Coordinates of C-alpha atoms and ligand atoms in Angstrom, one line a residue:
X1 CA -121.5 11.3 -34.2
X2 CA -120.7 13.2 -37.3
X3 CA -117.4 14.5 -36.9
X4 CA -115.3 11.8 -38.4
X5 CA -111.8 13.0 -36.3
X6 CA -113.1 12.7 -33.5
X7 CA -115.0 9.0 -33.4
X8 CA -114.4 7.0 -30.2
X9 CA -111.8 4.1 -30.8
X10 CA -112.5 1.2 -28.5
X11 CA -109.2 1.2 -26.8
X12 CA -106.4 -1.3 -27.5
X13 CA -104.2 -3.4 -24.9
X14 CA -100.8 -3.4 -26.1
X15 CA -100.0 -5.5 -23.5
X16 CA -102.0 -8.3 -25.1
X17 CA -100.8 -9.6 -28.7
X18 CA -103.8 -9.6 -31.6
X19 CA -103.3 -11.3 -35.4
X20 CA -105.8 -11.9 -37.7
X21 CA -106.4 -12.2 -41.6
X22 CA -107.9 -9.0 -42.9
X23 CA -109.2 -8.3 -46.9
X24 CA -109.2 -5.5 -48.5
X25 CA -112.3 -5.4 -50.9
X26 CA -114.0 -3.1 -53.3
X27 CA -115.0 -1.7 -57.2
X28 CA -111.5 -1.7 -59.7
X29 CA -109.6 1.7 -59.0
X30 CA -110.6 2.0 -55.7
X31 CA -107.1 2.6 -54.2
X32 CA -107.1 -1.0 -52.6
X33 CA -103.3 -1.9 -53.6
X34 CA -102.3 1.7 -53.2
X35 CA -104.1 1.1 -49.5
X36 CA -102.2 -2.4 -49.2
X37 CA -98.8 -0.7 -50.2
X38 CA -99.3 1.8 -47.7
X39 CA -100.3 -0.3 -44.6
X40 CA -97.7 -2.8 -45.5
X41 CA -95.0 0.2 -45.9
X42 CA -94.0 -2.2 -48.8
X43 CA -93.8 -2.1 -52.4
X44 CA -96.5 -5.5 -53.0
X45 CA -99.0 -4.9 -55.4
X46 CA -98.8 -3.1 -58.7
X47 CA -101.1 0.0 -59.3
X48 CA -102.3 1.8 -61.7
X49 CA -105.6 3.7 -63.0
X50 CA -106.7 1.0 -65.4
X51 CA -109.5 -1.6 -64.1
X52 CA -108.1 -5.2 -63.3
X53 CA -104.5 -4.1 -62.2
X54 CA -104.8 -6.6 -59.7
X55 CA -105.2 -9.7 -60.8
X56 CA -104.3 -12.1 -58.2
X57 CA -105.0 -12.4 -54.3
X58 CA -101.6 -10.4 -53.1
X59 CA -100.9 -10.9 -49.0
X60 CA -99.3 -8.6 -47.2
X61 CA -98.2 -8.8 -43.5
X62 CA -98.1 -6.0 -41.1
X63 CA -95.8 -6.9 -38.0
X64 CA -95.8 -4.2 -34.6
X65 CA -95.0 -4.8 -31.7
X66 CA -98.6 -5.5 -30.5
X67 CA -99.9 -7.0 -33.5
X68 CA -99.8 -8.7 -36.4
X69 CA -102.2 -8.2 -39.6
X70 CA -102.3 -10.3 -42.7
X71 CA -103.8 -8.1 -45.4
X72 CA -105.5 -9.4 -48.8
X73 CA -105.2 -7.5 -51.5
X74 CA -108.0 -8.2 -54.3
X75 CA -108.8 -7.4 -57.7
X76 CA -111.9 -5.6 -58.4
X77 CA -115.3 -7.1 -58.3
X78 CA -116.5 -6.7 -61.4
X79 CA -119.1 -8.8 -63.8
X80 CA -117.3 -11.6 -64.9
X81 CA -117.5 -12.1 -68.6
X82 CA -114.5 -13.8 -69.7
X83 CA -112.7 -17.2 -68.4
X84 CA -110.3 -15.0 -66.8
X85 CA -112.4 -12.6 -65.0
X86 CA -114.2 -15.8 -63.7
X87 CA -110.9 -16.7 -62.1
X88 CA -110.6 -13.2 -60.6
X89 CA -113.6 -13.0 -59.1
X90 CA -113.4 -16.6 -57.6
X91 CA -110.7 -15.2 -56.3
X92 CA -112.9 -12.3 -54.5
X93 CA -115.0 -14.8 -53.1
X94 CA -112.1 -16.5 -51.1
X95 CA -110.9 -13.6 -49.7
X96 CA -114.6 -13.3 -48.5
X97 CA -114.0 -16.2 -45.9
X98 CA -112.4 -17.4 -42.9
X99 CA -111.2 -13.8 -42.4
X100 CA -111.2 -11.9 -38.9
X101 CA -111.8 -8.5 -40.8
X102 CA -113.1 -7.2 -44.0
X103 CA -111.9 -3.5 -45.3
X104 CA -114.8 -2.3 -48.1
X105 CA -113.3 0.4 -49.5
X106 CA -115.4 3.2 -51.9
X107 CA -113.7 7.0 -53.6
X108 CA -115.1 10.0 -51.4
X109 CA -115.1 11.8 -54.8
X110 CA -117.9 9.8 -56.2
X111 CA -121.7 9.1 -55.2
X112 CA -123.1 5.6 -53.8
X113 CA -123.1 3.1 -56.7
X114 CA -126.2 0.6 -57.0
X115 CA -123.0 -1.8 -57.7
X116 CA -121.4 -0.7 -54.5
X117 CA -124.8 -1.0 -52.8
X118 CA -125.2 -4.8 -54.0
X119 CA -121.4 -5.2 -52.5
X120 CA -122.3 -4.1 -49.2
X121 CA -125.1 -6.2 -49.0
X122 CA -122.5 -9.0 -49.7
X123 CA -119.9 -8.2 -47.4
X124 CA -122.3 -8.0 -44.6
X125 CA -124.2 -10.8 -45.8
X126 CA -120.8 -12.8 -44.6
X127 CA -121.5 -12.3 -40.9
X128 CA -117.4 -11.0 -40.3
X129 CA -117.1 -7.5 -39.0
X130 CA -116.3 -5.0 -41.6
X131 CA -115.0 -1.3 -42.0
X132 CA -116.4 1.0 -44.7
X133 CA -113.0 2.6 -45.9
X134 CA -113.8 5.7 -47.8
X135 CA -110.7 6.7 -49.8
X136 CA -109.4 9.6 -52.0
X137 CA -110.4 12.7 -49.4
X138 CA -107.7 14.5 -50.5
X139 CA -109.8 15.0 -53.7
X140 CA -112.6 16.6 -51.7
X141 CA -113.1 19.7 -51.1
X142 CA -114.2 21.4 -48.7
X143 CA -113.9 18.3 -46.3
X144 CA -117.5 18.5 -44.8
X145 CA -118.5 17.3 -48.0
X146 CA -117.3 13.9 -47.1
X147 CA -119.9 14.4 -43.8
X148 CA -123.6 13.2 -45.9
X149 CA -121.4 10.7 -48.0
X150 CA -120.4 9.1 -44.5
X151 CA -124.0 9.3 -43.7
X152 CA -125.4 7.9 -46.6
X153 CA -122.9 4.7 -46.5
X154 CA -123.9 4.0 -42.8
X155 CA -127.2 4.0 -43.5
X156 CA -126.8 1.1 -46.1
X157 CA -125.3 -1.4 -43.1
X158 CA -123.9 -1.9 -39.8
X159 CA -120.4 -0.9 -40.1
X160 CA -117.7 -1.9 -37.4
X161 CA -116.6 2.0 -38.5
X162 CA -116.3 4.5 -41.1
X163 CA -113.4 5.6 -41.7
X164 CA -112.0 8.4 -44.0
X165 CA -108.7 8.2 -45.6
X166 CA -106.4 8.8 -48.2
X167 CA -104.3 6.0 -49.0
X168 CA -102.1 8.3 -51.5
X169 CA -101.1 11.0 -48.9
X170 CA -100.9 8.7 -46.1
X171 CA -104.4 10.6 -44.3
X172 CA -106.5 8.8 -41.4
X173 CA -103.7 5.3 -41.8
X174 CA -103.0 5.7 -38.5
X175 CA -106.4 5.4 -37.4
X176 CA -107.5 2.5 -39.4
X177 CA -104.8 0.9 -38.2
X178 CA -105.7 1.2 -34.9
X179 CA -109.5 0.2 -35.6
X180 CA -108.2 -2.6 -37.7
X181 CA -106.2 -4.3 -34.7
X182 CA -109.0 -3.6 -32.2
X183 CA -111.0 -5.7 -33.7
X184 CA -108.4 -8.7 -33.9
X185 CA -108.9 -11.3 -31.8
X186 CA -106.1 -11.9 -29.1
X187 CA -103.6 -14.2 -30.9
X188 CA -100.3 -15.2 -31.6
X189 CA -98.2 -13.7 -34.6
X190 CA -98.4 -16.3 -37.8
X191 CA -95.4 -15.7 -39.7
X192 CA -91.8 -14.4 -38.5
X193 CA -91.6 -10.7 -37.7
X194 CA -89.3 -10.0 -41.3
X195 CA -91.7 -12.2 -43.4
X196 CA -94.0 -9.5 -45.8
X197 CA -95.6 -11.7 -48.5
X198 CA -96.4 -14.9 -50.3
X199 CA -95.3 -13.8 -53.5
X200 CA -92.3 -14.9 -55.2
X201 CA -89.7 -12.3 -56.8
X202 CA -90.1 -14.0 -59.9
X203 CA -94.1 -12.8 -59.9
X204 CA -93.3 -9.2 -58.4
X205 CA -90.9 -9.2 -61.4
X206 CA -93.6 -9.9 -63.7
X207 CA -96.0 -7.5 -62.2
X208 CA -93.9 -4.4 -62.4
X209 CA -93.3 -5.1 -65.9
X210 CA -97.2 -5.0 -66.3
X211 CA -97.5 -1.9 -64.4
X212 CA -95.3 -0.3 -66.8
X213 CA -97.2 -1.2 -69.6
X214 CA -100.7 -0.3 -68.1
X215 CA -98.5 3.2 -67.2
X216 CA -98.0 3.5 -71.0
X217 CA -101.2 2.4 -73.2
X218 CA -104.5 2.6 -73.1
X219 CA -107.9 1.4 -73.6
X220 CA -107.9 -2.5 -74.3
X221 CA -104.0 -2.7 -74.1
X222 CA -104.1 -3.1 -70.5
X223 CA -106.6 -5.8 -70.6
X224 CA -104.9 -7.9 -73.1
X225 CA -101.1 -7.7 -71.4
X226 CA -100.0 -11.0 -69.5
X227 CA -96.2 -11.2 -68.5
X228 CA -94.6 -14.4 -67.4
X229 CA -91.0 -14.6 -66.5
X230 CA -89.1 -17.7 -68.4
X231 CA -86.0 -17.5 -66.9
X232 CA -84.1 -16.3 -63.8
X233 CA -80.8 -16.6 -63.5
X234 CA -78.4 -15.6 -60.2
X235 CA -75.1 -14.8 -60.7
X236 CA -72.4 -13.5 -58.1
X237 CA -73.0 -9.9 -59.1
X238 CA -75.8 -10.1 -61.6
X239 CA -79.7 -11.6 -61.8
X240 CA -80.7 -12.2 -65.4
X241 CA -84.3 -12.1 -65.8
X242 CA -86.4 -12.9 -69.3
X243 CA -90.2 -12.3 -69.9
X244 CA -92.7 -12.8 -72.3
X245 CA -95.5 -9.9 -72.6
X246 CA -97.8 -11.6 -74.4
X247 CA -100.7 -10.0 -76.0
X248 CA -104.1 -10.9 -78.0
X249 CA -103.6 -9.3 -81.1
X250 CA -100.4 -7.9 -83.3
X251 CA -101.8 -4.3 -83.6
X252 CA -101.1 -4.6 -79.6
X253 CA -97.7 -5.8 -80.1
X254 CA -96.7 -3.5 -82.5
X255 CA -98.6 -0.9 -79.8
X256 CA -96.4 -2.5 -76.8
X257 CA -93.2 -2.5 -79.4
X258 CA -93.8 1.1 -80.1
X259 CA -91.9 3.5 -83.1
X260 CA -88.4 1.9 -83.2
X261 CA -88.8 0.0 -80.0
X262 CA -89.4 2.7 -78.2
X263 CA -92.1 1.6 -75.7
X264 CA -90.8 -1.6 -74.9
X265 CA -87.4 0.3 -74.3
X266 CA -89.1 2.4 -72.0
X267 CA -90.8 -0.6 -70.0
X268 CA -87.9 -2.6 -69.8
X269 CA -85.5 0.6 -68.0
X270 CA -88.4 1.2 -65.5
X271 CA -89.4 -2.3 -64.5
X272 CA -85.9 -2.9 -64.5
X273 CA -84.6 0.5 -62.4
X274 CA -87.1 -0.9 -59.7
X275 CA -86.5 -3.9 -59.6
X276 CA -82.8 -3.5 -58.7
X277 CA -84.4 -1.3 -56.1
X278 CA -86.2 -3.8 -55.2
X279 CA -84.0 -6.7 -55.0
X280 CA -80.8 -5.2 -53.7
X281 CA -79.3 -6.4 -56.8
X282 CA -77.8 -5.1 -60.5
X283 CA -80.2 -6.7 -63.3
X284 CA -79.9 -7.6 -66.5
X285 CA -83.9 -7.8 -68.2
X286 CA -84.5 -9.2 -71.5
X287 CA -88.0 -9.0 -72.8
X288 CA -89.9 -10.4 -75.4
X289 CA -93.5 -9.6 -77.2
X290 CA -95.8 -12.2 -78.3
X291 CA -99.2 -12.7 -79.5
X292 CA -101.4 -15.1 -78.1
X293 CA -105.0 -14.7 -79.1
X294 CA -107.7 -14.7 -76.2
X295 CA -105.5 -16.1 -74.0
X296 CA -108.1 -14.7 -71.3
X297 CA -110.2 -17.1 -72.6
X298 CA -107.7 -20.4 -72.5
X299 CA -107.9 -22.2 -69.7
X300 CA -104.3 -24.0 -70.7
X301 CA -102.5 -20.6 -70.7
X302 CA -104.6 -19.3 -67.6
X303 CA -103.2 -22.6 -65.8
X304 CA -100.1 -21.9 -66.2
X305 CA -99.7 -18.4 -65.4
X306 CA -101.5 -19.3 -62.0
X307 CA -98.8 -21.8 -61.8
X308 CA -96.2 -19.5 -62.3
X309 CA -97.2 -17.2 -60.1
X310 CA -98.0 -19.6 -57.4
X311 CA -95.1 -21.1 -57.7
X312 CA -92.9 -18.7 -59.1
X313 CA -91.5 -21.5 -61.5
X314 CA -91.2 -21.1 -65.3
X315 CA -89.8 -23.1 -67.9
X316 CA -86.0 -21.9 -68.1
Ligands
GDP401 N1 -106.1 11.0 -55.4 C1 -106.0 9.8 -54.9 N2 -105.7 8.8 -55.8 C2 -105.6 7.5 -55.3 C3 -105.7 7.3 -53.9 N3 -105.5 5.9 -53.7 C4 -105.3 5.4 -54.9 N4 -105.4 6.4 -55.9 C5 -105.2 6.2 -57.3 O1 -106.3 5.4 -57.8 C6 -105.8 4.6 -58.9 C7 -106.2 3.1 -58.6 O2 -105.4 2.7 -57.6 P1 -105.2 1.2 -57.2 O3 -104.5 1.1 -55.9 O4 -104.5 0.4 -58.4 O5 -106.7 0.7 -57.2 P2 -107.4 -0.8 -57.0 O6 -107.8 -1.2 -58.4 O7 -108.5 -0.6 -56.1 O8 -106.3 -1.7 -56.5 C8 -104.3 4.8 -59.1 O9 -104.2 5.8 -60.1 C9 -103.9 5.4 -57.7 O10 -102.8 6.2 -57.7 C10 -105.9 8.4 -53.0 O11 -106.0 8.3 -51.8 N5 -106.1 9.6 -53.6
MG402 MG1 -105.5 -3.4 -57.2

């Protein structure tokens, strides 16, 4: 079948309740938060067009009323070349296991990769069922461009399905959706029907703050910025909130700083302008710059912001 409309969904008993855990895999800059985000309705992982946004395995849970999915968000696979990116892609591995689904997702506006083919052959070398999700059609044009591309990534494997979307514009959602739960097993839901993640406030705090900053610099910036929260404080009508951005080097934190404070000004009123969005709640954010050299490479200081954001403790 070529026509990707108009491919036959195996159909879908609501009557019978699926779950199932479901990872969401690919290249950095994929669209696979923006995809999470969008599935989930939800604000959950940061995005941004900078390699290595996502750091962390993010969980996400979609609850209908005839299913429930538990999405993985996962940062990028990439060659590991720093402690760090070690971490990250251990991380890839997990989400490679014990899962009912697995979502590969590649950018309709660019050709087959010999790093995406290597991928494949991974994700299918696990045995789970998995969906080629090719993302970003609504940078295509005309759309039967996307018809040999389809082609081309069938031929590398047996698919479960292709599916084009766009995870920006909300194209083709509904039908992976529907293809996604079809190929749950029948099951009962694992978490309560208002429960949506994992993740502490305290670490969505610190991740929009990074989101701003990878909004606002460039080239290694983005790859040096860690943000830990130090201190969280409720009161009746207010939630006080300090960070620390730290960085590798001090031409970053003057970069980070800005002219007259200007940057960090601007981070601080956007992080904090979503957060109260976010939380329901007025906040009051403080932040701090500091320089930590290669803290990607210190297994100490790596410890601990997996511990904060495990945990979502810091020292107060
Ligand atoms: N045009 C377009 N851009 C997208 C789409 N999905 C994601 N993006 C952009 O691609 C970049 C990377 O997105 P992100 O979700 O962080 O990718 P990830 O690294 O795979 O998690 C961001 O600038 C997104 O806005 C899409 O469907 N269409
Ligand atoms: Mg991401």
């Amino acid at each position: 079948m070529s026509e990707p409309e108009t491919t036959a969904l195996p159909e879908t008993p609501t009557d019978r309740f699926r779950s199932g855990f479901v990872s969401i895999l690919g290249r950095p800059n994929v669209g696979k938060s923006t995809l999470l985000n969008a599935l989930t309705r939800a604000r959950l992982a940061i995005v941004s067009d900078k390699p290595q946004t996502t750091r962390t395995l993010i969980q996400g849970v979609l609850t209908l009323p005839h299913a429930q999915i538990v999405f993985l968000d996962t940062p990028g696979i990439h060659k590991p070349d720093t402690v760090f990116n070690q971490r990250m892609m251990e991380a890839v591995r997990a989400a490679l296991k014990e899962r009912d689904l697995l979502l590969y997702l590649v950018e309709a506006n660019a050709p087959v990769s010999d790093e995406e083919r290597e991928d494949i052959r991974m994700v299918l070398g696990t045995g789970t069922p998995a969906i080629l999700v090719i993302n970003k059609i609504d940078l295509v044009r005309p759309k039967s461009k996307l018809l040999p591309l389809i082609d081309e990534y069938r031929q590398l494997g047996d698919f479960a399905e292709l599916i084009p979307i766009s995870a920006l514009q909300g194209d083709g959602l509904d039908r992976l959706q529907d293809a996604i739960i079809a190929r749950l097993p029948e099951g009962p839901a694992y978490f309560p029907p208002d429960y949506l993640t994992d993740q502490p406030e305290r670490f969505l705090a610190a991740e929009l703050i990074r989101e701003k900053i990878l909004h606002l610099t460039r080239q290694e910036v983005p790859h040096a910025v860690a943000v830990m929260v130090d201190r969280w404080e409720e009161t009746p009508n207010l939630l006080r909130i300090s960070a620390t951005i730290f960085v590798e080097k001090e031409g970053q934190k003057a970069i980070v700083i800005g002219a007259g404070g200007q940057l960090l000004k601007k981070v601080g009123t956007a992080a904090r302008q979503e957060m109260e969005a976010l939380f329901g709640r007025k906040i009051f954010l403080e932040l701090f710059v500091k320089v930590r050299p290669r803290w990607r490479e210190d297994p100490a200081f790596l410890a601990e912001l997996d511990w904060r954001s495990a945990f979502g403790k810091g020292a107060t």
